mmCIF file of C-alpha atoms in Angstrom:
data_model
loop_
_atom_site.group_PDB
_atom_site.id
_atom_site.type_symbol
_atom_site.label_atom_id
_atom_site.label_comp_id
_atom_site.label_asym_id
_atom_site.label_seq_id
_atom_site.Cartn_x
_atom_site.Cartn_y
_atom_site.Cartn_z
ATOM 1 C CA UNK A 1 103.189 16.773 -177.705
ATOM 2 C CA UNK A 2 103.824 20.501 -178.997
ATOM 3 C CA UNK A 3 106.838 22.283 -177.961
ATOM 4 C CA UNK A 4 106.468 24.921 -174.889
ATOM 5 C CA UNK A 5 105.799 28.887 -175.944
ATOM 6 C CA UNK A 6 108.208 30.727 -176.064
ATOM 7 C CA UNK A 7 108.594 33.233 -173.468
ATOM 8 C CA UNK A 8 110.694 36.481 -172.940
ATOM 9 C CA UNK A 9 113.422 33.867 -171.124
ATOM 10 C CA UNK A 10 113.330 32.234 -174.896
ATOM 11 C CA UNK A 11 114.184 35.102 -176.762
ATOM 12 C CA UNK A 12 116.674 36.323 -174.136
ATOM 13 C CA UNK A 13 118.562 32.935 -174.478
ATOM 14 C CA UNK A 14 118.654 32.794 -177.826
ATOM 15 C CA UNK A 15 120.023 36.787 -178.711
ATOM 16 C CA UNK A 16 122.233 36.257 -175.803
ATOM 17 C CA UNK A 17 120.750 39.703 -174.640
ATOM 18 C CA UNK A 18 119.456 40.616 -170.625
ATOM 19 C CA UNK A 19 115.496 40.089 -170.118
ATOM 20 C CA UNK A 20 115.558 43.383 -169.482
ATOM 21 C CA UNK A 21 117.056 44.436 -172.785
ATOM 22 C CA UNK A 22 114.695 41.552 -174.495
ATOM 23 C CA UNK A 23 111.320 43.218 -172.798
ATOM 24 C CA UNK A 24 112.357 46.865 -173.966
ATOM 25 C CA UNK A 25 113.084 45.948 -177.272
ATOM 26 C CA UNK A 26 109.433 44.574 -177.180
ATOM 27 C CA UNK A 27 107.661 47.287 -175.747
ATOM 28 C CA UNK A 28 109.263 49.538 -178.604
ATOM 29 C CA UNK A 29 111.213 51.705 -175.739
ATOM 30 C CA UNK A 30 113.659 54.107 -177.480
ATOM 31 C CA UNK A 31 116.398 53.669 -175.545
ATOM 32 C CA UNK A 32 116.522 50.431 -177.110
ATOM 33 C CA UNK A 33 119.483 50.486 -180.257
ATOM 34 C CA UNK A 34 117.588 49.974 -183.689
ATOM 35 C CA UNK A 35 119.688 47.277 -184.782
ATOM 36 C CA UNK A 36 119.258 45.232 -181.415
ATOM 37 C CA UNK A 37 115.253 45.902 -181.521
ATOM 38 C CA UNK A 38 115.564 44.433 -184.835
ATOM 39 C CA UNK A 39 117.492 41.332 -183.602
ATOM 40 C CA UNK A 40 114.804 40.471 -180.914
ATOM 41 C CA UNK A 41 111.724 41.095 -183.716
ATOM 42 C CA UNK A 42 113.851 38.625 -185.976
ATOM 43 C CA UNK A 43 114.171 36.326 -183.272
ATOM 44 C CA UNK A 44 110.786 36.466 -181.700
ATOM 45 C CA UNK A 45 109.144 35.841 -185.363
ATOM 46 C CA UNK A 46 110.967 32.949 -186.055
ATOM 47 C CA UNK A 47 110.052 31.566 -183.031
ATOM 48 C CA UNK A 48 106.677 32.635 -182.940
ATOM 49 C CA UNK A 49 106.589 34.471 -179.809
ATOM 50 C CA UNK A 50 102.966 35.585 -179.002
ATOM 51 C CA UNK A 51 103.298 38.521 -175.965
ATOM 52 C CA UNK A 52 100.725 37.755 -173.243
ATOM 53 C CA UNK A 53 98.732 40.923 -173.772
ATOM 54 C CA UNK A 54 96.356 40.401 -170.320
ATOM 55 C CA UNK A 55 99.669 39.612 -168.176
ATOM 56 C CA UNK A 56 101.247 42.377 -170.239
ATOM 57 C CA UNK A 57 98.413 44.742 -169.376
ATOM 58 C CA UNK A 58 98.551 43.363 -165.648
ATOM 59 C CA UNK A 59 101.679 44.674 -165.780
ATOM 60 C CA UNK A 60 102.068 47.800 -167.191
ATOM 61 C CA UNK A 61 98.817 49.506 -167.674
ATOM 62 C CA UNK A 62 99.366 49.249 -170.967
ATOM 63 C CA UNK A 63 96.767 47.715 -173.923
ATOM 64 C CA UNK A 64 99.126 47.936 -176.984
ATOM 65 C CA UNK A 65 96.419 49.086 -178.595
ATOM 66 C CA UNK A 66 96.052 52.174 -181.163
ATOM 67 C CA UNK A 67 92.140 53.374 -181.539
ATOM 68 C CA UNK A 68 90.860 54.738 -185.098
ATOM 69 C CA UNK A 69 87.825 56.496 -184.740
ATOM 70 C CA UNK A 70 86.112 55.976 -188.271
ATOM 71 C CA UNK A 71 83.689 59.201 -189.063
ATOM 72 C CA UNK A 72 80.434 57.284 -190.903
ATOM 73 C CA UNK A 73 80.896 60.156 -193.793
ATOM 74 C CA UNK A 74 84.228 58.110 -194.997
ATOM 75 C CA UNK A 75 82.307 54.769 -195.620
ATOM 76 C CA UNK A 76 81.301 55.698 -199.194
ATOM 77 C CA UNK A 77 84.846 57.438 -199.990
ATOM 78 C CA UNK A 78 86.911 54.993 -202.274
ATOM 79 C CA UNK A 79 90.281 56.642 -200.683
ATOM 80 C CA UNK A 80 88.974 55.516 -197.114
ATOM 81 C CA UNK A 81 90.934 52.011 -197.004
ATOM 82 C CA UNK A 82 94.065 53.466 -198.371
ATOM 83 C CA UNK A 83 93.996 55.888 -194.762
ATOM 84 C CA UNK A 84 93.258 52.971 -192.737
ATOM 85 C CA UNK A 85 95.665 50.511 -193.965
ATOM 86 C CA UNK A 86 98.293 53.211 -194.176
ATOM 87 C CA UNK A 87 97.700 53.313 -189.748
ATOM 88 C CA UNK A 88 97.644 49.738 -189.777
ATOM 89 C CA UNK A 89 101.034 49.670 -191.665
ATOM 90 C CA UNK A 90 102.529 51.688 -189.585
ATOM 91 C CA UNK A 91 102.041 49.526 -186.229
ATOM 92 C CA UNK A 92 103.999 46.677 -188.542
ATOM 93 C CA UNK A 93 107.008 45.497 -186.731
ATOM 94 C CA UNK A 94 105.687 47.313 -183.392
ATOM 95 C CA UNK A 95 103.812 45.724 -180.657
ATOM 96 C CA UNK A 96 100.651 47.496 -181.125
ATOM 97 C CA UNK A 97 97.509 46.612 -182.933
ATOM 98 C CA UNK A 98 94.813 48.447 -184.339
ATOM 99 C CA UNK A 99 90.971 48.461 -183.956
ATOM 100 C CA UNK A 100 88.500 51.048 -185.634
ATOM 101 C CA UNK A 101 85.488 51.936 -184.251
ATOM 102 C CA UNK A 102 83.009 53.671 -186.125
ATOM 103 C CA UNK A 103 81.807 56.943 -184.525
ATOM 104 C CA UNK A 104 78.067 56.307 -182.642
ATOM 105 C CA UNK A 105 75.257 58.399 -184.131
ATOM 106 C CA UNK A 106 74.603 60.608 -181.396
ATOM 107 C CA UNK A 107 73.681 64.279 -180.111
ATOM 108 C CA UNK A 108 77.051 64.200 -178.082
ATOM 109 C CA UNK A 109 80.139 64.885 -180.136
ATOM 110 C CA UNK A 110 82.589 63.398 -177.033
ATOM 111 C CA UNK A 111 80.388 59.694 -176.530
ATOM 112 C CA UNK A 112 83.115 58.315 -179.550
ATOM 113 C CA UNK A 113 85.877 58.854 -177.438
ATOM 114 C CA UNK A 114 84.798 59.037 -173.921
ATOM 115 C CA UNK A 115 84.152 55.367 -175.065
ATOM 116 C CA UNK A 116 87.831 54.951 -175.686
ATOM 117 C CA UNK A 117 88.998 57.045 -173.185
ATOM 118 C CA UNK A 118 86.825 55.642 -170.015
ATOM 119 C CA UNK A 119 87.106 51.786 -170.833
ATOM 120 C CA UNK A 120 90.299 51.959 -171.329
ATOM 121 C CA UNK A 121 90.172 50.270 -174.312
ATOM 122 C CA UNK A 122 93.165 51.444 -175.995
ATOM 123 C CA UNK A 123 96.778 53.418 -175.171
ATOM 124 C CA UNK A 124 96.041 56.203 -177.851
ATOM 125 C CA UNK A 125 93.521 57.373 -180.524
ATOM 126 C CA UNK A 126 93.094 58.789 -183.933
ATOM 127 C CA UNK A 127 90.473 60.629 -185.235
ATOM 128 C CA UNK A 128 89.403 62.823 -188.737
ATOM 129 C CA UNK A 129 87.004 65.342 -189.349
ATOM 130 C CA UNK A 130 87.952 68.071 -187.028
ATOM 131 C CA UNK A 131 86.129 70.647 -186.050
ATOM 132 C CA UNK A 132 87.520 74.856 -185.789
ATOM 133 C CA UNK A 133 86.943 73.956 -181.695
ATOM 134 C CA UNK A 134 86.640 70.987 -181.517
ATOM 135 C CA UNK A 135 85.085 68.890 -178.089
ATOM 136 C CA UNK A 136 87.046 65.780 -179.049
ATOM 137 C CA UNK A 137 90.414 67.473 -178.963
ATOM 138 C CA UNK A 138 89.840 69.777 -176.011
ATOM 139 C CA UNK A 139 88.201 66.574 -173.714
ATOM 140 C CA UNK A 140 91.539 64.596 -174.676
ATOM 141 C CA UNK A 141 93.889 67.619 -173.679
ATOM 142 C CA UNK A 142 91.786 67.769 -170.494
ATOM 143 C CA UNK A 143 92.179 64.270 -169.950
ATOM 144 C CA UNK A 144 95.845 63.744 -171.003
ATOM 145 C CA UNK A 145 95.313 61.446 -173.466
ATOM 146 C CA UNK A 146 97.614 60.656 -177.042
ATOM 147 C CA UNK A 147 96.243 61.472 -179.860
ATOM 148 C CA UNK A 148 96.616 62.725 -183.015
ATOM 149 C CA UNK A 149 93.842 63.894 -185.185
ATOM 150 C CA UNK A 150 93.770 63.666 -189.358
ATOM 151 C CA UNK A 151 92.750 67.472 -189.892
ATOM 152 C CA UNK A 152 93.536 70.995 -187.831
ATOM 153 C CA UNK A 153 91.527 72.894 -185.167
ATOM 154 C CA UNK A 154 92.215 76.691 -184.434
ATOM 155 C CA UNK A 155 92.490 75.823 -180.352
ATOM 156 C CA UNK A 156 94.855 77.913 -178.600
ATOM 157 C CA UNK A 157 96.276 74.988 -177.068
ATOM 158 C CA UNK A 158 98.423 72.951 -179.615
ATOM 159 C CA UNK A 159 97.872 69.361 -180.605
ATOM 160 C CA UNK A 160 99.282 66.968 -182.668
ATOM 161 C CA UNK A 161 97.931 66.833 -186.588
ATOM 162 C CA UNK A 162 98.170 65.201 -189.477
ATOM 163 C CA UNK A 163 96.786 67.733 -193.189
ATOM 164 C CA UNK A 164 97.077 68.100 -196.626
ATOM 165 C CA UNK A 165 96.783 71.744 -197.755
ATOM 166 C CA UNK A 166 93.058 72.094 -199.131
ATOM 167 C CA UNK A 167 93.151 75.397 -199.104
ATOM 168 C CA UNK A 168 96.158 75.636 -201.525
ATOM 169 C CA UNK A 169 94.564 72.563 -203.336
ATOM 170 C CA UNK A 170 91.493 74.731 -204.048
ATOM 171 C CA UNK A 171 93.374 77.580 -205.409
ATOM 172 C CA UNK A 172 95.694 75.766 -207.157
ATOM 173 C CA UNK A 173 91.991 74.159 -209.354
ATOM 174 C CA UNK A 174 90.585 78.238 -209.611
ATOM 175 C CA UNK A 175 94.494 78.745 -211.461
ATOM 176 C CA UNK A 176 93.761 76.087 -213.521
ATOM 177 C CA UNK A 177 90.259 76.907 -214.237
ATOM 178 C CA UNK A 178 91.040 80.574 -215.220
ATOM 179 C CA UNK A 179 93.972 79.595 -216.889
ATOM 180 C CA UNK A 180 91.589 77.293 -219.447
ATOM 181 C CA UNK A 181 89.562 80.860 -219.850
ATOM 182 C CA UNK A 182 87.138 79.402 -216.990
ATOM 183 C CA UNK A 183 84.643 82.422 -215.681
ATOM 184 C CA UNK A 184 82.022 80.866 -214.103
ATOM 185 C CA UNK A 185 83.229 78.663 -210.741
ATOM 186 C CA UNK A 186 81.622 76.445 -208.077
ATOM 187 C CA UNK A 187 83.037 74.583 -204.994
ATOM 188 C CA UNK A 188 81.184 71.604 -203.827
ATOM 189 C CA UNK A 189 82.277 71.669 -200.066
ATOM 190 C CA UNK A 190 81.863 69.040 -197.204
ATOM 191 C CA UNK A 191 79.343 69.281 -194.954
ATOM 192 C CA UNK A 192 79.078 72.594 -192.562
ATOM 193 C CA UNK A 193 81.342 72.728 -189.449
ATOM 194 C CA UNK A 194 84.382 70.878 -190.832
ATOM 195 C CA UNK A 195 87.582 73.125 -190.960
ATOM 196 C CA UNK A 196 88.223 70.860 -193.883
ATOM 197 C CA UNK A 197 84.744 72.501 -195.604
ATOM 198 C CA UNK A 198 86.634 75.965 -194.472
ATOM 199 C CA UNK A 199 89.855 75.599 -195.651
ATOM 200 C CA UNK A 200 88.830 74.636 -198.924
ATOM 201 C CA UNK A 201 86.223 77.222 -199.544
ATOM 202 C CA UNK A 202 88.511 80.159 -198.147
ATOM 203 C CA UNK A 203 91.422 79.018 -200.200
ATOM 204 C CA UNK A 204 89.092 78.764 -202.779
ATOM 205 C CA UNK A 205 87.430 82.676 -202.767
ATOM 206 C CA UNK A 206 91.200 84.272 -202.290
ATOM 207 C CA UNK A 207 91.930 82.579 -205.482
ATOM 208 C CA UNK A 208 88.769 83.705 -207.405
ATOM 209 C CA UNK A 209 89.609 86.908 -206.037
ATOM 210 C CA UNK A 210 93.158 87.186 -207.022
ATOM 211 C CA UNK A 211 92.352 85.846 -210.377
ATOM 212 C CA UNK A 212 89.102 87.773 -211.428
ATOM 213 C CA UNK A 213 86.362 85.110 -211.463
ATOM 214 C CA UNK A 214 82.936 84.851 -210.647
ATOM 215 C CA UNK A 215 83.425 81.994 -207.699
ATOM 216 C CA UNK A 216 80.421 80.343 -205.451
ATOM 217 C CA UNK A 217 80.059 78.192 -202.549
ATOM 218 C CA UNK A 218 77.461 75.844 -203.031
ATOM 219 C CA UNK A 219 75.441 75.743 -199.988
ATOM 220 C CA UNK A 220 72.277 73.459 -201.253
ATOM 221 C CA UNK A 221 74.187 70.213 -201.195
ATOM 222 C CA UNK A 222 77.563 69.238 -199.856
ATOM 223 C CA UNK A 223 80.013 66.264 -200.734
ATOM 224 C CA UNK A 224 78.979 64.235 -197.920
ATOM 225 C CA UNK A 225 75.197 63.976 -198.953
ATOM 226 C CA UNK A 226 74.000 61.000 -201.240
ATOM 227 C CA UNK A 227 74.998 60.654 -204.714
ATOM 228 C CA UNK A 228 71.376 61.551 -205.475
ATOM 229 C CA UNK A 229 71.206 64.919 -204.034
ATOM 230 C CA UNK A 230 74.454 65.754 -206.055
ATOM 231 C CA UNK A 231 72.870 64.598 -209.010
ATOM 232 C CA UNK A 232 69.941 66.517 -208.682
ATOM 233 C CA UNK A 233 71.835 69.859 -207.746
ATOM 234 C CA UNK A 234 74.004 69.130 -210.928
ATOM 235 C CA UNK A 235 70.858 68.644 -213.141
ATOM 236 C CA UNK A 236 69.518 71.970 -211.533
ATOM 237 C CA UNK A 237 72.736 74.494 -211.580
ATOM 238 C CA UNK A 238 76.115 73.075 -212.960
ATOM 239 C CA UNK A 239 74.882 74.864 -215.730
ATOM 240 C CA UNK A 240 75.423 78.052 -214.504
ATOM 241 C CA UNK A 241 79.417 77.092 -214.345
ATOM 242 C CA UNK A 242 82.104 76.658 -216.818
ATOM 243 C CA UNK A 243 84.452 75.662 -213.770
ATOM 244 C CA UNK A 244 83.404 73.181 -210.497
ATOM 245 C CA UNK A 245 85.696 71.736 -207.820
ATOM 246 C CA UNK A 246 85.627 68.822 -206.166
ATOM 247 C CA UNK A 247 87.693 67.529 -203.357
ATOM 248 C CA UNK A 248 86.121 63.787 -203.185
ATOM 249 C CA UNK A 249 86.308 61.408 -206.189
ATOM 250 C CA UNK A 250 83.337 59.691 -205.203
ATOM 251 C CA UNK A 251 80.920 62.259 -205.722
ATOM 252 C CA UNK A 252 82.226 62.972 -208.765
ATOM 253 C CA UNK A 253 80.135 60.218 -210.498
ATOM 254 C CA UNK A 254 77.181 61.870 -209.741
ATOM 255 C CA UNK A 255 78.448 65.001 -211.131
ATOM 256 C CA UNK A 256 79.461 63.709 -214.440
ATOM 257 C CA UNK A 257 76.336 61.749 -214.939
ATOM 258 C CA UNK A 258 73.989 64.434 -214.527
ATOM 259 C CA UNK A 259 76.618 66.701 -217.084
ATOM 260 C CA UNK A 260 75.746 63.640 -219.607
ATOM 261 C CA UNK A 261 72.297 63.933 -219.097
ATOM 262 C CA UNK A 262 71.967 67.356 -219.427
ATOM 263 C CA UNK A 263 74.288 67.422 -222.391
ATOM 264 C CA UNK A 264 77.152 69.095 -221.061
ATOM 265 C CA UNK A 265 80.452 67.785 -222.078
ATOM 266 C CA UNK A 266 83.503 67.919 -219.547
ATOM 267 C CA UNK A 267 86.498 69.446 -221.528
ATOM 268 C CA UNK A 268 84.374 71.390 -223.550
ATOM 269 C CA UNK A 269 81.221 73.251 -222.011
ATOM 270 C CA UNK A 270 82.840 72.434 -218.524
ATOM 271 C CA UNK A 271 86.039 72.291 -216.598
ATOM 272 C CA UNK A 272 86.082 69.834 -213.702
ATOM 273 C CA UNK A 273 88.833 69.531 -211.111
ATOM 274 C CA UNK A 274 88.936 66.737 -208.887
ATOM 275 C CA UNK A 275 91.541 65.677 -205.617
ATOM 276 C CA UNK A 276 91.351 61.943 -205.739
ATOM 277 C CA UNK A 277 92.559 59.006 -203.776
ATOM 278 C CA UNK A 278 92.126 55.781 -205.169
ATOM 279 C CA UNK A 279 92.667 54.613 -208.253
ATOM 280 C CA UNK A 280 88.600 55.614 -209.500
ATOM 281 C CA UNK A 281 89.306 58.777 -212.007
ATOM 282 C CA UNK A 282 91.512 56.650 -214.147
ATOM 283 C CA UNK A 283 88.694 54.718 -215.539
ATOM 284 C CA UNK A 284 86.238 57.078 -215.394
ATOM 285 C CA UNK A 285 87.322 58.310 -219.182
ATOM 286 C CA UNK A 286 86.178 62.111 -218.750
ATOM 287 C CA UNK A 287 88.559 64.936 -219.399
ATOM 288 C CA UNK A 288 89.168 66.165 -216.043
ATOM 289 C CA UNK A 289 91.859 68.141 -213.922
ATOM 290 C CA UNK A 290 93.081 65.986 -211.313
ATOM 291 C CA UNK A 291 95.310 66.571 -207.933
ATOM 292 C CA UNK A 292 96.110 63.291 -205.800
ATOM 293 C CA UNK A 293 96.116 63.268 -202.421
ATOM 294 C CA UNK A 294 98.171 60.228 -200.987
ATOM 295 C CA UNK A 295 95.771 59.016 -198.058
ATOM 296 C CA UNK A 296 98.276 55.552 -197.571
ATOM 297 C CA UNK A 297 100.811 58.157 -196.688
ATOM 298 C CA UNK A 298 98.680 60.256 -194.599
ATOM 299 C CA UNK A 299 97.492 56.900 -192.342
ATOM 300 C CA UNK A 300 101.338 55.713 -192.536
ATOM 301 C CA UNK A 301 102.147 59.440 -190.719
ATOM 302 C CA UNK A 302 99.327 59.179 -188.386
ATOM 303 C CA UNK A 303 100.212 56.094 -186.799
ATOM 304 C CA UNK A 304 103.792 57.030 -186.598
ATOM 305 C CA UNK A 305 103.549 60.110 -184.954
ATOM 306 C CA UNK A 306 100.965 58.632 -182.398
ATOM 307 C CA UNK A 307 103.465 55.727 -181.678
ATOM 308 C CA UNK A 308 106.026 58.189 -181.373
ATOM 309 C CA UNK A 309 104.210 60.323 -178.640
ATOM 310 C CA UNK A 310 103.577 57.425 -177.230
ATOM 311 C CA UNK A 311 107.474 56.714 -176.507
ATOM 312 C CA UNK A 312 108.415 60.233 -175.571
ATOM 313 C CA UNK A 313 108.676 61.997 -172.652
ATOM 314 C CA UNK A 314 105.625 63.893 -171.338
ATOM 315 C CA UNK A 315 105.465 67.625 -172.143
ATOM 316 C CA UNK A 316 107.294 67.009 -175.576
ATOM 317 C CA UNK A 317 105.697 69.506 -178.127
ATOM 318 C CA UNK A 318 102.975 67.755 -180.933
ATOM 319 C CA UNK A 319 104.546 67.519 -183.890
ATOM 320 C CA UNK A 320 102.612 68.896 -187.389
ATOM 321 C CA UNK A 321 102.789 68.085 -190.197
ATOM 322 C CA UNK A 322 101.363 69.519 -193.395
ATOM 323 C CA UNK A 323 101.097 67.605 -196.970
ATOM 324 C CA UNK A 324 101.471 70.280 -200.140
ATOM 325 C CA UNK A 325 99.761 69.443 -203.159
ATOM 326 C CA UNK A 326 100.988 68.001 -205.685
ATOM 327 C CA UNK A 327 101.011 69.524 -209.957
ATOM 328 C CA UNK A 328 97.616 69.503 -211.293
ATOM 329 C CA UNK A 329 97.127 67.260 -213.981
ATOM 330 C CA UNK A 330 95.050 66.699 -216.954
ATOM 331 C CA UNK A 331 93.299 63.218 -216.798
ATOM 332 C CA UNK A 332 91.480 61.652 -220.232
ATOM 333 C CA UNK A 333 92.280 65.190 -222.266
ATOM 334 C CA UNK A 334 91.766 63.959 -225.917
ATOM 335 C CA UNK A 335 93.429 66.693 -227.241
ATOM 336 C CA UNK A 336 97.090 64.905 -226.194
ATOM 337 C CA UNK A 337 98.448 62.459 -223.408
ATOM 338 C CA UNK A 338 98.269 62.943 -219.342
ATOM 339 C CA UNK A 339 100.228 66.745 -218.984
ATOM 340 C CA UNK A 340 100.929 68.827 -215.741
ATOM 341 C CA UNK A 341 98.624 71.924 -215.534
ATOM 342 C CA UNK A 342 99.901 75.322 -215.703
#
């Protein structure tokens, strides 16, 4: 016969601590010492103590649960798991879990988290993409809902975020562009209505500007389309640059095949700067000029400030926070090993 499951009671006899203590330190309540929160987790592992989440939500009101809405643009990105499993990391040692729910194709911008929101299916939500004014972000102000979102809005009303600096990203590429003697530049953007798409190109233009250079937005194609309609625009017009950024590795093999094809040698005809994720550029074996963007961080910080506004007390202000890039480097330059770009 097995043994009995253990129960709050359990862990409280065990630690020698109050069930009150014992259920605080569980529900991740900060006026619970570290080092005693620890002590319970320890405890409660080793005696594999499973928390009845239905009595739990019974209870409290509570569904331990963090939402990730998943845009359906980030499915093809390489750097997409490192995000998610850097939110899912971040609920380790907590009593939360994590589901992801794919945004639903659909004319209304809010039906993704209205979902969420009027199920009750979870006690907070994340969320990318953001729009300049956004509906997501208002309707979850409105409604008094956590959330954090991966991206900024220009609302009057602040919110909590989670960036990296694309605009100083896409100057930083037009530096190194010019610097290499680069005239002739292009920015591949994501697609319209992002305030991703707008940091990037306006950080992009104040550089071209400040340094000289012809710059262009490309408007015919963006990132997010298929690798064939990149392809096909590269065939087309990359030849009328000696300088193109990109801000999403995966696209980036489109780009590069079409230069082969048209006989157009990165390094030499053409400069290519690319913010990566994962792991992809390093075997790609093409001289290009590379800025990483750690997305396992960014997920990591997401989840922790969500679980954090989720402890506080109401009317605490939304924390920001803003990732610089990194030194540019040069990736696969045959004229000497991996260097920092000027």
């Amino acid at each position: 016969m097995s043994a009995e499951k253990p129960t709050v009671r359990t862990l409280a006899q065990v630690t020698g601590l109050s069930l009150a203590t014992v259920s605080r330190a569980l529900s991740g309540s900060a006026s619970v010492l570290p080092a005693t929160r620890e002590r319970v987790l320890s405890v409660a592992r080793e005696l594999h103590y499973v928390r009845d989440r239905a009595a739990l939500r019974l209870k409290t009101g509570k569904t331990q649960v963090l939402a990730f809405m998943m845009d359906r643009y980030d499915a093809s990105q390489p750097g997409f798991k490192h995000l998610m499993l850097g939110i899912s990391d971040a609920t380790q040692g907590t009593d939360y879990h994590l589901i992801v729910l794919p945004d639903r194709p659909s004319v209304d911008p809010l039906s993704g988290v209205r979902y969420v929101v009027e199920r009750g299916l979870a006690d907070g939500l994340l969320m990318s993409h953001t729009t300049p004014d956004d509906p997501r972000v208002r309707y979850l102000l409105e409604q008094d809902f956590p959330f954090v979102t991966h991206g900024r809005t220009r609302l009057s009303q602040p919110h909590a975020w989670v960036d990296f600096a694309n605009e100083q990203f896409a100057a930083l590429g037009v530096q190194a562009l010019a610097a290499r003697g680069r005239r002739r530049l292009a920015i591949l953007l994501p697609q319209p209505g992002s305030e991703f798409r707008d940091h990037l190109g306006d950080g992009f233009e104040r550089a071209c500007a400040a340094h000289g250079v012809h710059g262009e937005r490309v408007l015919s194609v963006s990132l997010d389309d298929g690798p064939e309609a990149i392809y096909q625009w590269a065939c087309a017009e990359a030849v009328r640059f000696d300088g193109i950024v990109l801000s999403l590795e995966a696209p980036a093999l489109s780009l590069l095949g079409a230069l082969a094809d048209t006989q157009r040698q990165p390094g030499r005809d053409v400069d290519v700067v690319l913010k990566y994720s994962s792991d992809l550029p390093h075997y790609i074996r093409q001289p290009l000029i590379v800025c990483f963007e750690d997305l396992h961080l960014a997920g990591l910080t997401l989840g922790r400030q969500l679980l954090a506004q989720l402890r506080q007390a109401p009317g605490a202000a939304p924390q920001h926070v803003l990732f610089s890039p990194p030194a540019l480097e040069a990736l696969h330059d045959r004229s000497g090993p991996e260097r920092p770009v000027p």
